[in-house]
Short mmCIF file of C-alpha atoms in Angstrom, two decimals:
data_model
loop_
_atom_site.label_atom_id
_atom_site.label_comp_id
_atom_site.label_asym_id
_atom_site.label_seq_id
_atom_site.Cartn_x
_atom_site.Cartn_y
_atom_site.Cartn_z
CA UNK E 10 106.29 -25.62 -54.95
CA UNK E 11 104.80 -28.62 -56.63
CA UNK E 12 106.31 -30.93 -54.04
CA UNK E 13 104.88 -28.82 -51.22
CA UNK E 14 101.41 -28.94 -52.77
CA UNK E 15 101.65 -32.68 -53.25
CA UNK E 16 102.65 -33.12 -49.61
CA UNK E 17 99.76 -30.90 -48.53
CA UNK E 18 97.34 -33.02 -50.54
CA UNK E 19 98.69 -36.22 -48.96
CA UNK E 20 98.45 -34.61 -45.51
CA UNK E 21 94.80 -33.71 -46.13
CA UNK E 22 93.96 -37.22 -47.34
CA UNK E 23 95.80 -38.70 -44.39
CA UNK E 24 93.92 -36.41 -42.04
CA UNK E 25 90.60 -37.35 -43.65
CA UNK E 26 91.41 -41.04 -43.23
CA UNK E 27 92.38 -40.42 -39.64
CA UNK E 28 89.15 -38.53 -39.00
CA UNK E 29 87.06 -41.26 -40.64
CA UNK E 30 88.87 -43.91 -38.64
CA UNK E 31 88.32 -41.95 -35.46
CA UNK E 32 84.60 -41.59 -36.30
CA UNK E 33 84.32 -45.32 -36.95
CA UNK E 34 86.03 -46.05 -33.65
CA UNK E 35 83.72 -43.60 -31.90
CA UNK E 36 80.66 -45.17 -33.54
CA UNK E 37 81.75 -48.70 -32.63
CA UNK E 38 82.51 -47.52 -29.12
CA UNK E 39 79.05 -45.96 -28.88
CA UNK E 40 77.44 -49.15 -30.19
CA UNK E 41 79.47 -51.28 -27.78
CA UNK E 42 78.61 -49.06 -24.82
CA UNK E 43 74.94 -49.09 -25.86
CA UNK E 44 74.97 -52.89 -26.06
CA UNK E 45 76.69 -53.22 -22.69
CA UNK E 46 74.28 -50.78 -21.07
CA UNK E 47 71.32 -52.55 -22.69
CA UNK E 48 72.55 -55.96 -21.49
CA UNK E 49 73.09 -54.61 -17.98
CA UNK E 50 69.65 -52.98 -17.97
CA UNK E 51 68.03 -56.21 -19.19
CA UNK E 52 69.85 -58.32 -16.58
CA UNK E 53 69.19 -55.89 -13.74
CA UNK E 54 65.62 -55.33 -14.91
CA UNK E 55 64.99 -59.08 -15.14
CA UNK E 56 66.34 -59.63 -11.64
CA UNK E 57 64.33 -56.72 -10.25
CA UNK E 58 61.18 -57.86 -12.10
CA UNK E 59 61.62 -61.38 -10.73
CA UNK E 60 62.06 -60.11 -7.18
CA UNK E 61 59.06 -57.81 -7.51
CA UNK E 62 56.99 -60.66 -8.94
CA UNK E 63 57.88 -62.89 -6.00
CA UNK E 64 56.67 -60.19 -3.61
CA UNK E 65 53.48 -59.67 -5.62
CA UNK E 66 52.86 -63.40 -5.99
CA UNK E 67 53.46 -64.52 -2.40
CA UNK E 68 50.34 -63.08 -0.70
CA UNK E 69 48.05 -64.14 -3.55
CA UNK E 70 49.46 -67.66 -3.73
CA UNK E 71 49.38 -68.07 0.05
CA UNK E 72 45.81 -66.79 0.26
CA UNK E 73 44.56 -68.86 -2.70
CA UNK E 74 46.03 -72.02 -1.18
CA UNK E 75 44.56 -71.18 2.22
CA UNK E 76 41.13 -70.50 0.77
CA UNK E 77 41.14 -73.82 -1.05
CA UNK E 78 42.12 -75.53 2.20
CA UNK E 79 39.04 -74.23 4.07
CA UNK E 80 36.62 -74.85 1.20
CA UNK E 81 36.47 -77.32 -1.72
CA UNK E 82 35.10 -80.44 0.05
CA UNK E 83 37.30 -83.49 -0.38
CA UNK E 84 39.38 -81.67 -3.03
CA UNK E 85 43.09 -80.83 -3.17
CA UNK E 86 45.44 -78.73 -5.27
CA UNK E 87 47.62 -80.80 -7.58
CA UNK E 88 50.26 -79.63 -10.03
CA UNK E 89 51.00 -75.91 -9.87
CA UNK E 90 52.45 -74.06 -12.87
CA UNK E 91 53.79 -70.53 -12.37
CA UNK E 92 54.20 -68.02 -15.19
CA UNK E 93 55.85 -64.65 -14.68
CA UNK E 94 55.34 -61.60 -16.87
CA UNK E 95 56.20 -57.93 -16.49
CA UNK E 96 55.33 -56.83 -12.95
CA UNK E 97 52.89 -59.69 -12.55
CA UNK E 98 52.07 -63.19 -13.57
CA UNK E 99 49.65 -66.10 -13.55
CA UNK E 100 49.51 -69.39 -11.65
CA UNK E 101 47.63 -72.41 -12.96
CA UNK E 102 46.85 -75.51 -10.94
CA UNK E 103 44.97 -78.78 -11.28
CA UNK E 104 42.59 -80.17 -8.66
CA UNK E 105 41.75 -83.72 -7.64
CA UNK E 106 39.69 -85.68 -5.14
CA UNK E 107 40.73 -88.78 -3.23
CA UNK E 108 37.96 -91.37 -3.03
CA UNK E 109 38.89 -94.50 -1.11
CA UNK E 110 42.52 -94.11 -2.20
CA UNK E 111 41.61 -93.42 -5.83
CA UNK E 112 42.80 -90.09 -7.25
CA UNK E 113 40.13 -88.46 -9.44
CA UNK E 114 40.95 -85.42 -11.59
CA UNK E 115 38.37 -82.66 -11.08
CA UNK E 116 39.60 -79.82 -13.29
CA UNK E 117 41.95 -76.86 -13.31
CA UNK E 118 41.91 -73.32 -12.01
CA UNK E 119 44.08 -70.25 -12.33
CA UNK E 120 44.58 -66.84 -10.75
CA UNK E 121 46.65 -63.77 -11.53
CA UNK E 122 48.65 -61.19 -9.62
CA UNK E 123 50.53 -57.97 -10.32
CA UNK E 124 50.01 -54.38 -11.38
CA UNK E 125 48.20 -55.16 -14.64
CA UNK E 126 45.98 -58.10 -13.63
CA UNK E 127 43.91 -59.09 -10.62
CA UNK E 128 43.25 -62.48 -9.04
CA UNK E 129 40.40 -63.05 -11.51
CA UNK E 130 42.73 -62.28 -14.42
CA UNK E 131 40.51 -59.29 -15.22
CA UNK E 132 37.65 -61.67 -16.00
CA UNK E 133 34.33 -59.84 -16.36
CA UNK E 134 31.98 -62.82 -16.16
CA UNK E 135 31.29 -66.53 -16.61
CA UNK E 136 28.61 -68.05 -18.82
CA UNK E 137 27.61 -71.72 -18.93
CA UNK E 138 24.52 -73.90 -19.40
CA UNK E 139 22.33 -74.31 -16.33
CA UNK E 140 23.17 -78.01 -16.21
CA UNK E 141 26.83 -77.14 -15.69
CA UNK E 142 26.68 -74.83 -12.71
CA UNK E 143 26.05 -74.42 -9.01
CA UNK E 144 22.94 -74.92 -6.91
CA UNK E 145 21.76 -71.90 -4.93
CA UNK E 146 18.17 -72.66 -3.94
CA UNK E 147 15.51 -75.37 -3.89
CA UNK E 148 14.59 -74.52 -7.47
CA UNK E 149 18.01 -75.74 -8.62
CA UNK E 150 17.36 -79.15 -7.08
CA UNK E 151 14.92 -80.08 -9.82
CA UNK E 152 17.90 -81.24 -11.88
CA UNK E 153 21.19 -82.82 -10.92
CA UNK E 154 23.97 -80.36 -11.80
CA UNK E 155 27.45 -81.32 -12.98
CA UNK E 156 30.86 -79.80 -13.59
CA UNK E 157 32.56 -79.63 -17.00
CA UNK E 158 33.87 -83.18 -16.55
CA UNK E 159 30.40 -84.61 -15.99
CA UNK E 160 30.94 -85.15 -12.25
CA UNK E 161 27.94 -84.71 -9.97
CA UNK E 162 27.68 -81.65 -7.73
CA UNK E 163 27.17 -82.26 -4.00
CA UNK E 164 24.55 -80.11 -2.23
CA UNK E 165 24.18 -79.30 1.48
CA UNK E 166 21.01 -78.33 3.39
CA UNK E 167 20.74 -76.06 6.44
CA UNK E 168 19.45 -77.96 9.48
CA UNK E 169 17.23 -75.10 10.73
CA UNK E 170 15.24 -74.72 7.48
CA UNK E 171 12.29 -76.80 6.33
CA UNK E 172 12.68 -77.53 2.62
CA UNK E 173 10.01 -78.58 0.17
CA UNK E 174 12.60 -80.60 -1.72
CA UNK E 175 15.35 -82.70 -0.17
CA UNK E 176 18.04 -84.83 -1.73
CA UNK E 177 18.07 -88.41 -0.48
CA UNK E 178 20.68 -89.94 -2.78
CA UNK E 179 21.36 -92.83 -0.38
CA UNK E 180 18.35 -94.55 -1.95
CA UNK E 181 20.30 -94.69 -5.22
CA UNK E 182 22.99 -96.94 -3.77
CA UNK E 183 21.19 -100.13 -4.81
CA UNK E 184 21.51 -99.05 -8.46
CA UNK E 185 25.27 -98.45 -8.24
CA UNK E 186 27.61 -101.32 -9.05
CA UNK E 187 29.73 -103.10 -6.46
CA UNK E 188 32.91 -102.10 -8.31
CA UNK E 189 32.22 -98.38 -7.75
CA UNK E 190 33.30 -96.03 -4.93
CA UNK E 191 31.89 -92.56 -4.35
CA UNK E 192 31.65 -89.50 -2.15
CA UNK E 193 28.44 -88.45 -0.42
CA UNK E 194 27.58 -85.13 1.22
CA UNK E 195 25.56 -85.56 4.42
CA UNK E 196 23.46 -82.76 5.91
CA UNK E 197 22.72 -83.12 9.63
CA UNK E 198 19.55 -82.33 11.57
CA UNK E 199 21.43 -79.87 13.80
CA UNK E 200 24.92 -78.68 14.63
CA UNK E 201 27.29 -81.19 16.24
CA UNK E 202 30.74 -81.02 17.79
CA UNK E 203 33.82 -82.57 16.23
CA UNK E 204 33.80 -85.54 18.63
CA UNK E 205 30.07 -86.11 18.14
CA UNK E 206 30.40 -86.30 14.36
CA UNK E 207 33.23 -88.81 14.59
CA UNK E 208 31.25 -91.01 16.96
CA UNK E 209 28.12 -90.92 14.76
CA UNK E 210 29.79 -92.16 11.55
CA UNK E 211 30.42 -95.89 11.23
CA UNK E 212 34.02 -97.08 11.07
CA UNK E 213 33.25 -98.84 7.79
CA UNK E 214 32.61 -95.44 6.19
CA UNK E 215 35.47 -92.99 5.58
CA UNK E 216 34.79 -89.56 7.08
CA UNK E 217 36.81 -87.12 4.93
CA UNK E 218 35.45 -83.57 5.41
CA UNK E 219 33.26 -81.55 7.80
CA UNK E 220 30.95 -78.66 6.89
CA UNK E 221 31.38 -75.80 9.38
CA UNK E 222 28.45 -73.66 10.52
CA UNK E 223 29.55 -70.28 9.14
CA UNK E 224 26.22 -68.40 9.29
CA UNK E 225 24.29 -66.22 11.70
CA UNK E 226 20.80 -67.70 11.93
CA UNK E 227 19.35 -64.48 13.36
CA UNK E 228 20.89 -61.97 10.95
CA UNK E 229 21.51 -63.75 7.62
CA UNK E 230 18.90 -64.19 4.91
CA UNK E 231 18.26 -67.79 3.85
CA UNK E 232 15.49 -67.24 1.30
CA UNK E 233 15.74 -66.59 -2.42
CA UNK E 234 13.45 -63.63 -3.04
CA UNK E 235 12.82 -60.55 -5.16
CA UNK E 236 10.98 -57.23 -4.86
CA UNK E 237 7.97 -56.79 -7.14
CA UNK E 238 6.73 -53.55 -8.75
CA UNK E 239 4.75 -52.69 -5.60
CA UNK E 240 7.83 -52.94 -3.41
CA UNK E 241 6.64 -56.18 -1.82
CA UNK E 242 9.24 -58.85 -1.09
CA UNK E 243 8.28 -62.15 -2.74
CA UNK E 244 9.90 -65.23 -1.20
CA UNK E 245 10.42 -68.00 -3.76
CA UNK E 246 12.29 -70.76 -1.94
CA UNK E 247 15.00 -71.58 0.60
CA UNK E 248 18.70 -71.40 -0.13
CA UNK E 249 20.96 -74.43 -0.25
CA UNK E 250 24.75 -74.64 -0.25
CA UNK E 251 26.66 -76.04 -3.19
CA UNK E 252 29.94 -77.84 -2.60
CA UNK E 253 31.51 -74.80 -4.30
CA UNK E 254 30.23 -72.37 -1.64
CA UNK E 255 30.58 -74.22 1.68
CA UNK E 256 33.42 -73.99 4.17
CA UNK E 257 34.92 -76.67 6.34
CA UNK E 258 37.93 -78.78 7.14
CA UNK E 259 39.48 -81.86 5.62
CA UNK E 260 40.53 -84.76 7.82
CA UNK E 261 43.08 -85.87 5.22
CA UNK E 262 46.02 -84.17 3.52
CA UNK E 263 46.86 -84.03 -0.18
CA UNK E 264 48.60 -87.44 0.00
CA UNK E 265 45.57 -89.18 1.47
CA UNK E 266 47.04 -89.43 4.98
CA UNK E 267 45.23 -88.41 8.14
CA UNK E 268 45.90 -84.79 9.13
CA UNK E 269 47.32 -83.91 12.49
CA UNK E 270 45.06 -81.45 14.31
CA UNK E 271 42.74 -80.71 11.33
CA UNK E 272 40.61 -78.24 13.31
CA UNK E 273 43.68 -76.28 14.36
CA UNK E 274 44.83 -76.20 10.72
CA UNK E 275 41.45 -74.82 9.67
CA UNK E 276 41.54 -72.07 12.27
CA UNK E 277 45.16 -71.27 11.46
CA UNK E 278 44.39 -70.81 7.76
CA UNK E 279 41.64 -68.29 8.56
CA UNK E 280 43.79 -66.39 11.06
CA UNK E 281 46.86 -66.21 8.83
CA UNK E 282 45.09 -65.04 5.67
CA UNK E 283 43.21 -62.07 7.08
CA UNK E 284 46.31 -59.92 6.60
CA UNK E 285 46.59 -60.24 2.81
CA UNK E 286 44.79 -57.56 0.81
CA UNK E 287 43.65 -59.84 -1.98
CA UNK E 288 40.39 -61.17 -3.36
CA UNK E 289 39.65 -63.54 -0.45
CA UNK E 290 40.53 -61.22 2.45
CA UNK E 291 36.95 -60.12 3.12
CA UNK E 292 35.72 -63.70 3.35
CA UNK E 293 38.52 -64.71 5.72
CA UNK E 294 37.59 -61.80 7.98
CA UNK E 295 33.88 -62.63 7.80
CA UNK E 296 34.56 -66.25 8.73
CA UNK E 297 36.71 -65.28 11.68
CA UNK E 298 34.10 -62.86 13.04
CA UNK E 299 31.20 -65.25 12.48
CA UNK E 300 32.88 -68.34 13.89
CA UNK E 301 34.47 -66.64 16.91
CA UNK E 302 32.96 -66.96 20.36
CA UNK E 303 31.68 -64.14 22.55
CA UNK E 304 35.25 -63.28 23.54
CA UNK E 305 36.12 -62.49 19.91
CA UNK E 306 38.63 -65.34 19.73
CA UNK E 307 38.24 -68.35 17.43
CA UNK E 308 38.85 -71.68 19.16
CA UNK E 309 38.05 -75.32 18.42
CA UNK E 310 35.18 -75.20 20.93
CA UNK E 311 33.45 -72.44 18.93
CA UNK E 312 32.93 -74.63 15.87
CA UNK E 313 29.75 -76.51 15.07
CA UNK E 314 29.33 -78.84 12.10
CA UNK E 315 26.21 -78.95 9.94
CA UNK E 316 27.29 -81.77 7.67
CA UNK E 317 30.06 -83.97 6.36
CA UNK E 318 31.47 -85.73 3.31
CA UNK E 319 32.04 -89.47 3.47
CA UNK E 320 33.41 -91.96 0.95
CA UNK E 321 32.98 -95.68 0.42
CA UNK E 322 31.31 -98.29 -1.73
CA UNK E 323 27.57 -98.83 -2.02
CA UNK E 324 27.54 -101.61 0.55
CA UNK E 325 29.32 -99.65 3.27
CA UNK E 326 27.45 -96.42 2.61
CA UNK E 327 24.13 -98.25 2.86
CA UNK E 328 24.70 -98.31 6.63
CA UNK E 329 23.86 -94.61 6.65
CA UNK E 330 20.31 -95.13 5.41
CA UNK E 331 17.55 -94.04 7.81
CA UNK E 332 19.94 -92.71 10.45
CA UNK E 333 17.98 -90.03 12.37
CA UNK E 334 20.70 -87.37 12.35
CA UNK E 335 21.02 -87.35 8.52
CA UNK E 336 18.58 -84.80 7.07
CA UNK E 337 19.70 -85.12 3.45
CA UNK E 338 22.30 -86.88 1.30
CA UNK E 339 23.85 -85.91 -2.02
CA UNK E 340 26.15 -88.17 -4.04
CA UNK E 341 29.10 -86.47 -5.74
CA UNK E 342 31.86 -88.10 -7.78
CA UNK E 343 31.41 -91.81 -8.59
CA UNK E 344 34.43 -93.70 -9.88
CA UNK E 345 35.75 -97.20 -10.44
CA UNK E 346 37.36 -98.81 -7.43
CA UNK E 347 40.58 -99.50 -9.36
#
């Protein structure tokens, strides 16, 4: 009997060891399966997130690039950095101007996309000193405004308004050194065609950008005003257009080479970007409707130009002084020639 009991005890211990070993195997198997599933989920999720991000990013990136192409006088997008997150991301890019072959850094911008951030990156406002800002009306012309890099802001004037204050920065050319080159915004006395503008500007001056007439003179409001306590509208002064709020077309590409069919490129950017439901869609649609002819189609013949941006040195730009079609002039970025 004692031998039988001893064997039973050994059988129980052996069974317990077998059970423990089986549990350990089951636990390791569970851990291994969990790890494999987790790795697969991470890989598949990463691939899906990347594909979703590409689809979310494409319309915003395309529209942001197109909007910069039809605005931002004499300015181009430089290095673009793309950052992806979970179901969204952020793109950051630098900007620069080309002045007589010289590349001048003008700052950086960024925009977001995705389910958890909008194009403004959920920004609720911007605050800055008045000196670093944008001009909106004649009142802002009392001081020269700058960007964060200390570069002068260019201002444009409507040809059909009579202003109390005009910028005539061409008179400053005599005070600017011969080793400097610069950009100058010109405001015309009326709207001109593409061919007329090219014929009016001297060959010794580089014509880089054209300001497009994007307003309705009969319907739009061009005065800065407010309503007093009696409900009376008080008109303060006329509106101007900052270089940050005008639209137009560049005659050069981002490498400083002449563009092929610049007007067609401008029209194409407006047409193509109306489809994207992003921040700039409403403005693309407004531009198309405002610029189109009576037939509702936007063609090169429908465009009129209220101004331009030119570059050169003080000597060459002096040829523009006292020309009858130039209503105002506003110097922007000034830089060394080399």
